[in-house]
Coordinates of C-alpha atoms in Angstrom, one line a residue:
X1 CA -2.9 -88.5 -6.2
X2 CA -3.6 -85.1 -8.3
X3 CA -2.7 -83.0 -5.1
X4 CA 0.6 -85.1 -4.2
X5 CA 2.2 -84.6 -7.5
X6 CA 1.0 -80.6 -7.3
X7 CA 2.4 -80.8 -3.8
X8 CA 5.9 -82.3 -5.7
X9 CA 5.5 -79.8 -8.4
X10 CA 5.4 -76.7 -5.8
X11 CA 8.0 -78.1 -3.7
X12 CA 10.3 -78.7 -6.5
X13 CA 9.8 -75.0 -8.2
X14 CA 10.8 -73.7 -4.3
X15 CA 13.7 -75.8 -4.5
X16 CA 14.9 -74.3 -7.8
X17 CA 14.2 -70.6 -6.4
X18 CA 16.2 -71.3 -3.5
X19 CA 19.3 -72.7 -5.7
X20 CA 18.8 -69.4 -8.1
X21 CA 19.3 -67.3 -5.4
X22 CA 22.0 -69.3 -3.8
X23 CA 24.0 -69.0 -7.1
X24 CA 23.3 -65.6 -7.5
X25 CA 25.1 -64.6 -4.3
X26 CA 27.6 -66.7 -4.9
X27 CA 28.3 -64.3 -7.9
X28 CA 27.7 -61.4 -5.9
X29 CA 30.1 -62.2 -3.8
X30 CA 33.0 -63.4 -6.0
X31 CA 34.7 -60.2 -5.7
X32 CA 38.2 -58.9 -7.9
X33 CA 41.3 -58.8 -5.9
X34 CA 42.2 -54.9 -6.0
X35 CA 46.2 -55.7 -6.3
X36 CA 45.3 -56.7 -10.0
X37 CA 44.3 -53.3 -11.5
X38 CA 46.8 -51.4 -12.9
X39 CA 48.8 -49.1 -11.2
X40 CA 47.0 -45.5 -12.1
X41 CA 43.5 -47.6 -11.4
X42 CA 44.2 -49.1 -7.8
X43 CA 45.2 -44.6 -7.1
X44 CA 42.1 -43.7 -8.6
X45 CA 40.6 -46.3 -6.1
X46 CA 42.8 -45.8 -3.0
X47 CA 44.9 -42.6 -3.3
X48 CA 47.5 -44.7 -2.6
X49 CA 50.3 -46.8 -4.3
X50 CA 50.1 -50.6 -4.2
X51 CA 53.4 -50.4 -2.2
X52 CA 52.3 -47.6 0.2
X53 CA 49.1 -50.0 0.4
X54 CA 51.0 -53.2 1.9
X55 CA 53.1 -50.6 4.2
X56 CA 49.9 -48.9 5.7
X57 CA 48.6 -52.6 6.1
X58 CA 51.7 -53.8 7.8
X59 CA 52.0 -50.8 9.8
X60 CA 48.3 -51.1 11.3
X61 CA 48.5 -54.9 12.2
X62 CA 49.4 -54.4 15.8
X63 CA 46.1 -52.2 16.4
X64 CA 43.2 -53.8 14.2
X65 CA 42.9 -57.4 16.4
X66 CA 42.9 -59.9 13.7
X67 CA 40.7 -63.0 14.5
X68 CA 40.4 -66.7 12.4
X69 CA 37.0 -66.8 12.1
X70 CA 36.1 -67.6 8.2
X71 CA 33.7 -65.4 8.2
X72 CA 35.7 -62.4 9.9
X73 CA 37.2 -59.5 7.2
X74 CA 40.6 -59.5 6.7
X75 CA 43.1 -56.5 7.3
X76 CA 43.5 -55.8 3.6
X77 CA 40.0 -55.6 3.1
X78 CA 39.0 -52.9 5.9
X79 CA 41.9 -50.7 5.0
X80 CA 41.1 -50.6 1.1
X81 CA 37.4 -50.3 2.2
X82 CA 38.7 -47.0 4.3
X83 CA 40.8 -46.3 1.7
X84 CA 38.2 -46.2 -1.0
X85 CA 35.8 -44.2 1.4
X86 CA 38.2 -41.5 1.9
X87 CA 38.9 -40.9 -1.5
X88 CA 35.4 -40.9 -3.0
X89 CA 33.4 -40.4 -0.2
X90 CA 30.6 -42.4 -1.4
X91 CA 27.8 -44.1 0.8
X92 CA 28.5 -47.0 2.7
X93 CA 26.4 -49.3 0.6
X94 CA 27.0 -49.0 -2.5
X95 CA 30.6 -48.6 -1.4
X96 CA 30.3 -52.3 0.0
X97 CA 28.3 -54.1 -3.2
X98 CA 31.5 -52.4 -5.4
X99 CA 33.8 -54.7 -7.7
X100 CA 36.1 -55.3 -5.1
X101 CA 34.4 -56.3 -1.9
X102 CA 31.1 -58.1 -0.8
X103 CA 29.8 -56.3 2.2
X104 CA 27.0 -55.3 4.0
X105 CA 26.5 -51.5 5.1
X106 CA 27.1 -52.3 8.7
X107 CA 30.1 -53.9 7.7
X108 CA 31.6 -51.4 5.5
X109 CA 31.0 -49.0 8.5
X110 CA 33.1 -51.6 11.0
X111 CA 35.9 -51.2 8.8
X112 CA 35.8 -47.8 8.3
X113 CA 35.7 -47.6 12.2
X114 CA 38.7 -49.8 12.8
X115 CA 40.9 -48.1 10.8
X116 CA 40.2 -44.9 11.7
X117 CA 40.9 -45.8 15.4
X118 CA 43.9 -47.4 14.2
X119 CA 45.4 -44.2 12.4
X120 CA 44.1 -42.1 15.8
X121 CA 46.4 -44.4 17.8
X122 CA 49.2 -42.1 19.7
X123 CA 51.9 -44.5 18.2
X124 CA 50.9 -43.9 14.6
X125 CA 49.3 -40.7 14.5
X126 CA 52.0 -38.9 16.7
X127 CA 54.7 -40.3 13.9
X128 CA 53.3 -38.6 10.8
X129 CA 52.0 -35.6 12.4
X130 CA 54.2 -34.2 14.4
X131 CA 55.5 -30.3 14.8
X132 CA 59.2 -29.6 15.3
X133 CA 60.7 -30.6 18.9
X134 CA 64.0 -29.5 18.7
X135 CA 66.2 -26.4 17.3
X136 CA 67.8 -28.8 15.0
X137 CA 64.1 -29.6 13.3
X138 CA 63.2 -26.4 13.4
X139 CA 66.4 -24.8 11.2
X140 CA 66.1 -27.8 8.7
X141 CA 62.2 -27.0 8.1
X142 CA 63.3 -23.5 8.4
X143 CA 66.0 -23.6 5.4
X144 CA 63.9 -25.5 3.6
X145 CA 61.2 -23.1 3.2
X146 CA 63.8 -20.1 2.7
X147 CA 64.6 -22.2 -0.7
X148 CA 61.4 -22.7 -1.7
X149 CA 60.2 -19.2 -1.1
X150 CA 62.7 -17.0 -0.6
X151 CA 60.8 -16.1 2.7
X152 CA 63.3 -16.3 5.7
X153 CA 62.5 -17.3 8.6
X154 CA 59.6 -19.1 8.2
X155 CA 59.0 -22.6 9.7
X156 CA 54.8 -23.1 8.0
X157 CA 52.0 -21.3 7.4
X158 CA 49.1 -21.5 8.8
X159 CA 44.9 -21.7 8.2
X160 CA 41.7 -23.1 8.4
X161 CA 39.6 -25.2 6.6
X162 CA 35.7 -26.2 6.9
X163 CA 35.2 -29.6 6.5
X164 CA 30.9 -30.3 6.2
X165 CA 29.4 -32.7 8.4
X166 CA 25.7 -33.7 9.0
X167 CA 23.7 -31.4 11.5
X168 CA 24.4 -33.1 14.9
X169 CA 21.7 -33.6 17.6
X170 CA 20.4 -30.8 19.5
X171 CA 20.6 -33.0 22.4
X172 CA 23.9 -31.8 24.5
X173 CA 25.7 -34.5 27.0
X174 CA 29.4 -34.1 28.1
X175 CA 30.3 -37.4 26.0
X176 CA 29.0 -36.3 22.6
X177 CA 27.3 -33.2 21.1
X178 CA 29.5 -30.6 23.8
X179 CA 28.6 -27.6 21.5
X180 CA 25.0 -26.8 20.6
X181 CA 23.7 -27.6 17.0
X182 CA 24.1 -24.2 15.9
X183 CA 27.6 -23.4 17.0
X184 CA 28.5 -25.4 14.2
X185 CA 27.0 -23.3 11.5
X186 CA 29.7 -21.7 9.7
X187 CA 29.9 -18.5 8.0
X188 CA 28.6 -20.0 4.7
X189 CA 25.5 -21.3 6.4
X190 CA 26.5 -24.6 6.4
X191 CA 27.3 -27.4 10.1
X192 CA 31.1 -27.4 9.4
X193 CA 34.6 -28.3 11.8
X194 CA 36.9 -25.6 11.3
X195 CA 40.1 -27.0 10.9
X196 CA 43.2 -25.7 11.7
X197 CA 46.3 -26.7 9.9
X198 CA 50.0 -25.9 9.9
X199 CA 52.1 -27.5 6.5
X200 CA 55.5 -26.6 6.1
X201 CA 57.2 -26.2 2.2
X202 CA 56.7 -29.9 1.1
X203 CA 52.8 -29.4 2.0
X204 CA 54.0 -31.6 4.9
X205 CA 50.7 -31.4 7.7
X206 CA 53.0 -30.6 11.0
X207 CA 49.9 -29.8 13.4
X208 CA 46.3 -30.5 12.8
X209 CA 43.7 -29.4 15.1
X210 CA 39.9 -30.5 14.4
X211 CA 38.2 -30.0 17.5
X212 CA 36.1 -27.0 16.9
X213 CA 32.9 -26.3 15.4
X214 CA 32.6 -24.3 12.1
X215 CA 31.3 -21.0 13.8
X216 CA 34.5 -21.0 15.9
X217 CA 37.1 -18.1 14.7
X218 CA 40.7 -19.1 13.6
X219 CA 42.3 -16.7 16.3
X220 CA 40.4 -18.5 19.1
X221 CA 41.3 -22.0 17.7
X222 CA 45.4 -20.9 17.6
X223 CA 44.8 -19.4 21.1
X224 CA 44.1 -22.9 22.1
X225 CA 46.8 -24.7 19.8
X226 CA 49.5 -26.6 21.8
X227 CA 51.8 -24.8 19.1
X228 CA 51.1 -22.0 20.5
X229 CA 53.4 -21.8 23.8
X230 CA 55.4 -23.8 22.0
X231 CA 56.6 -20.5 19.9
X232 CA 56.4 -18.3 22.7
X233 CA 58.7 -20.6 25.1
X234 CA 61.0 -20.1 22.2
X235 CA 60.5 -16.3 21.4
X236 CA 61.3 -16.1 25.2
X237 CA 64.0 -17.8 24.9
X238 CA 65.7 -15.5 22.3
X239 CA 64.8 -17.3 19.1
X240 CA 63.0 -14.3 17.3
X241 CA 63.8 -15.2 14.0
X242 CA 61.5 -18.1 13.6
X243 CA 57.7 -17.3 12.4
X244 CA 54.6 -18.7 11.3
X245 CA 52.6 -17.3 8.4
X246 CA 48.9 -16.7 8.8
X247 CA 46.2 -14.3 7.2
X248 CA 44.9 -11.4 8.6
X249 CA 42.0 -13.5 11.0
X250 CA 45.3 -13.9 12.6
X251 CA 46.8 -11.6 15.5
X252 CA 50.1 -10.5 14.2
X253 CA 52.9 -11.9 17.1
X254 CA 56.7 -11.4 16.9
X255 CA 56.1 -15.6 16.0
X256 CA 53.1 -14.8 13.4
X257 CA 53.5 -12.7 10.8
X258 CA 50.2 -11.6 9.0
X259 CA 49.9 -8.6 5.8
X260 CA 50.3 -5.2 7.1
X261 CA 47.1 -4.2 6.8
X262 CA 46.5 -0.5 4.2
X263 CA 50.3 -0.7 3.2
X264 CA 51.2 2.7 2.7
X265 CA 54.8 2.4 0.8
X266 CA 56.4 -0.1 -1.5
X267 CA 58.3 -1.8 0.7
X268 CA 55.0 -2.6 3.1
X269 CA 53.3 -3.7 -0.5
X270 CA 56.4 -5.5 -1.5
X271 CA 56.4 -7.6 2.1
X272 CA 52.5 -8.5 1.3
X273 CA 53.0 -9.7 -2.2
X274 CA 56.0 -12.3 -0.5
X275 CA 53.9 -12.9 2.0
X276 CA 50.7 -14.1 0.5
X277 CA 52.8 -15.8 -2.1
X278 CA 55.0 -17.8 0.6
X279 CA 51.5 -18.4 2.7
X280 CA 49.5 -20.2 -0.6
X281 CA 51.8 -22.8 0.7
X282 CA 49.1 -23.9 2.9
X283 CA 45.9 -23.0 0.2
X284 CA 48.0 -25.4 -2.0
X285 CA 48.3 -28.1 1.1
X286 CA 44.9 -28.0 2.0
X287 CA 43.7 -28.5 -1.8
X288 CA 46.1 -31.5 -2.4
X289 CA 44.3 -32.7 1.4
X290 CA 40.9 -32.3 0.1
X291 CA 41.8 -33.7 -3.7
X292 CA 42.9 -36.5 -2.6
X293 CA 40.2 -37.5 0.2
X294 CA 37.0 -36.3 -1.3
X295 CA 34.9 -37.0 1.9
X296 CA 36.6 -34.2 2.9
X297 CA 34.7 -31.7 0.3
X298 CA 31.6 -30.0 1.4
X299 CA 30.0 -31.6 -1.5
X300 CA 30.2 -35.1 -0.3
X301 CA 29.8 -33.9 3.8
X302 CA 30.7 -36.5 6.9
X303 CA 27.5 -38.3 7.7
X304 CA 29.2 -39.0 11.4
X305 CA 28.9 -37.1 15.2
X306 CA 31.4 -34.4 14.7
X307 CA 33.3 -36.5 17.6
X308 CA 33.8 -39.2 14.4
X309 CA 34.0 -36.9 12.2
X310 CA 37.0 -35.5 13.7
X311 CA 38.8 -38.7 13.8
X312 CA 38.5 -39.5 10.1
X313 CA 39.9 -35.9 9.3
X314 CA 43.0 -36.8 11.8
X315 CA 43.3 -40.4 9.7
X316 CA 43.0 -37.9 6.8
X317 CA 45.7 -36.2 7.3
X318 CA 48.0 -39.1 8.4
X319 CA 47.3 -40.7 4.9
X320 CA 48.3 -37.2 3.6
X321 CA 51.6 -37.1 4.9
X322 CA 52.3 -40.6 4.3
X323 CA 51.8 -39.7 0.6
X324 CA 54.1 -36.6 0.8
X325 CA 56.7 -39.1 2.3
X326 CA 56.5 -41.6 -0.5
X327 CA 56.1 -38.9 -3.1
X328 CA 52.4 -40.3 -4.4
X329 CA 52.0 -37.6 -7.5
X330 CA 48.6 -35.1 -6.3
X331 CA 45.8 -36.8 -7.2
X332 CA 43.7 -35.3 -10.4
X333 CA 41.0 -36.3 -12.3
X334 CA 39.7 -34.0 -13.7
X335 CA 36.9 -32.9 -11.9
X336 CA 36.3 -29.1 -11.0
X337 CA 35.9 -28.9 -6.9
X338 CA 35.0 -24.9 -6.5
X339 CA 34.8 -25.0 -2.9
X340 CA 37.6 -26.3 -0.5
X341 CA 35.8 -25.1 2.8
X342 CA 38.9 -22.4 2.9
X343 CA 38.5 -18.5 3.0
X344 CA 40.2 -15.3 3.3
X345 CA 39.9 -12.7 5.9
X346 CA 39.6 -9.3 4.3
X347 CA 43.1 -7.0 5.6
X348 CA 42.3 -5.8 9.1
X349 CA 39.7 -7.9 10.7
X350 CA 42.3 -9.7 12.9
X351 CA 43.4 -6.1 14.1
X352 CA 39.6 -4.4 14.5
X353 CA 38.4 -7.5 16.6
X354 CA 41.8 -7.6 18.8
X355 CA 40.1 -6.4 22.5
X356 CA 43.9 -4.4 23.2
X357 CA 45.5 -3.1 20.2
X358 CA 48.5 -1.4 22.4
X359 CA 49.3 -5.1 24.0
X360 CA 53.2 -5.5 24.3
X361 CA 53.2 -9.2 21.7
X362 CA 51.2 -7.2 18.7
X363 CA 53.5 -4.2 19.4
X364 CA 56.2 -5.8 19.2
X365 CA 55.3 -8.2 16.3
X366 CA 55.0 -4.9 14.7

């Protein structure tokens, strides 16, 4: 009889575990509903307005497949889970036990990965980032930039950025890992992408390209942009009074205007003080990038394949213009970030690494 009723008493202590923890997950998971907060809090959260929120929700629909099981995550939930991720850059974990959502690590990272294929698409990433295709474009960019800066001419500036990523595998395959581990050792001593981007005067990204590692030079990434014979189609053409502006790791074209290089009267000087002032367009464009999505900083580094991590800087940079469209204010708080991944080329490096200095586009962009 003794051992039935300490058989009861153990049984019924289990029982009374097992309801403890049942209730505590039920806590756990009774998460807030992020459309609640106030208006400067869901930002600080998301980058984004509530209302730009619901429109990047609506506009992914068609490419995230939506199914009814009751345990499946709903759109609204993946794309603040993104949305939260791009903008802190915090772990997946702790990212997925926050305030607002009740997830496991694995399936914070399914979100993150659905989204970012979503914003990769063709039809959506092709609409917000997208270079000038016609004459008309062009001149409106063009004019626009003249009134900003004063510059004429101009249709964007150009640069690169590093963005940090995790030491890939040494292991090379033609799928992932095309470049060996220490191609992508910058020249900070740090695995990087170099990033190539082009904004125009509204810090606007028009061309993003994020497919080299952070050893690559910038002239060898623009020798490879599709931008590229784009201006020289039209410099044949007869349109020479349409440039790009770029620092001196730039080859200076009749379409790419970089500082003359040991100015040796005031009016060269004069020309280099507009120019770098009309080019921190693009310092400016990549800080309000970075600012805003902080996995982006070389603080918090991509732990992804830099195949992913490519893919979350394009998503990146769709979200950014999306902001500039709806006019979301630069996000600040505060916080001092010292190093945007983005350098200067001292005067003259572009020109003392150039293989023919007496070829007829340097000559004449001279």
């Amino acid at each position: 009889m003794d051992n039935m009723y300490l058989n009861f008493l153990i049984l019924n202590n289990i029982e009374h575990q097992e309801n403890a923890i049942q209730n505590v997950r039920v806590v756990k998971e009774k998460t807030m509903d992020p459309f609640l907060l106030l208006d400067r809090l869901f930002v600080k959260s998301f980058r984004l307005t509530k209302y730009l929120a619901n429109i990047l929700i609506n506009m992914l629909r068609p490419l995230i497949e939506d199914t009814d099981l009751s345990s499946a995550i709903d759109l609204k939930t993946k794309v603040l889970v993104t949305l939260h991720f791009f903008g802190t850059g915090s772990y997946q974990t702790p990212m997925g036990h926050s305030r607002f959502t009740a997830l496991s690590q694995s399936s914070v990272s399914r979100c993150i990965s659905d989204v970012v294929n979503a914003l990769n698409d063709p039809t959506v990433f092709n609409f917000w980032v997208k270079f000038p295709s016609s004459v008309y474009e062009l001149e409106q960019v063009r004019k626009k930039f003249y009134t900003h800066t004063g510059f004429p001419g101009i249709i964007g500036c150009i640069d690169c950025t590093y963005v940090a990523i995790v030491p890939p595998s040494s292991n090379l395959n033609l799928i992932e890992n095309q470049h060996p581990e220490h191609i992508y050792v910058n020249r900070k001593c740090y695995h990087s992408i170099n990033v190539q981007l082009i904004c125009d005067s509204d810090l606007k990204i028009l061309n993003v390209n994020a497919l080299f590692p952070g050893s690559t030079h910038d002239a060898h990434i623009w020798k490879n942009s599709n931008v590229l014979p784009l201006l020289q189609d039209l410099y044949a053409k007869g349109f020479n009074n349409i440039y790009l502006l770029g620092d001196s790791g730039y080859p200076l074209r009749p379409w790419l205007l970089t500082p003359i290089s040991n100015p040796t009267n005031e009016a060269e000087e004069y020309f280099n003080k507009q120019q770098m002032s009309a080019r921190s367009k693009i310092e400016r464009c990549n800080g309000v990038l970075k600012g805003r999505f902080r996995c982006l900083i070389k603080d918090q580094t991509l732990h992804y394949k830099p195949e992913k991590a490519t893919k979350i800087i394009n998503a990146c940079v769709v979200l950014h213009n999306l902001c500039i469209t709806y006019n979301v204010p630069e996000f600040v708080d505060g916080e001092n970030l010292s190093d945007f991944g983005m350098y200067q080329t001292p005067l003259g490096v572009a020109e003392d690494n150039d293989v023919n200095l007496r070829n007829r586009d340097l000559m004449m962009g001279r």
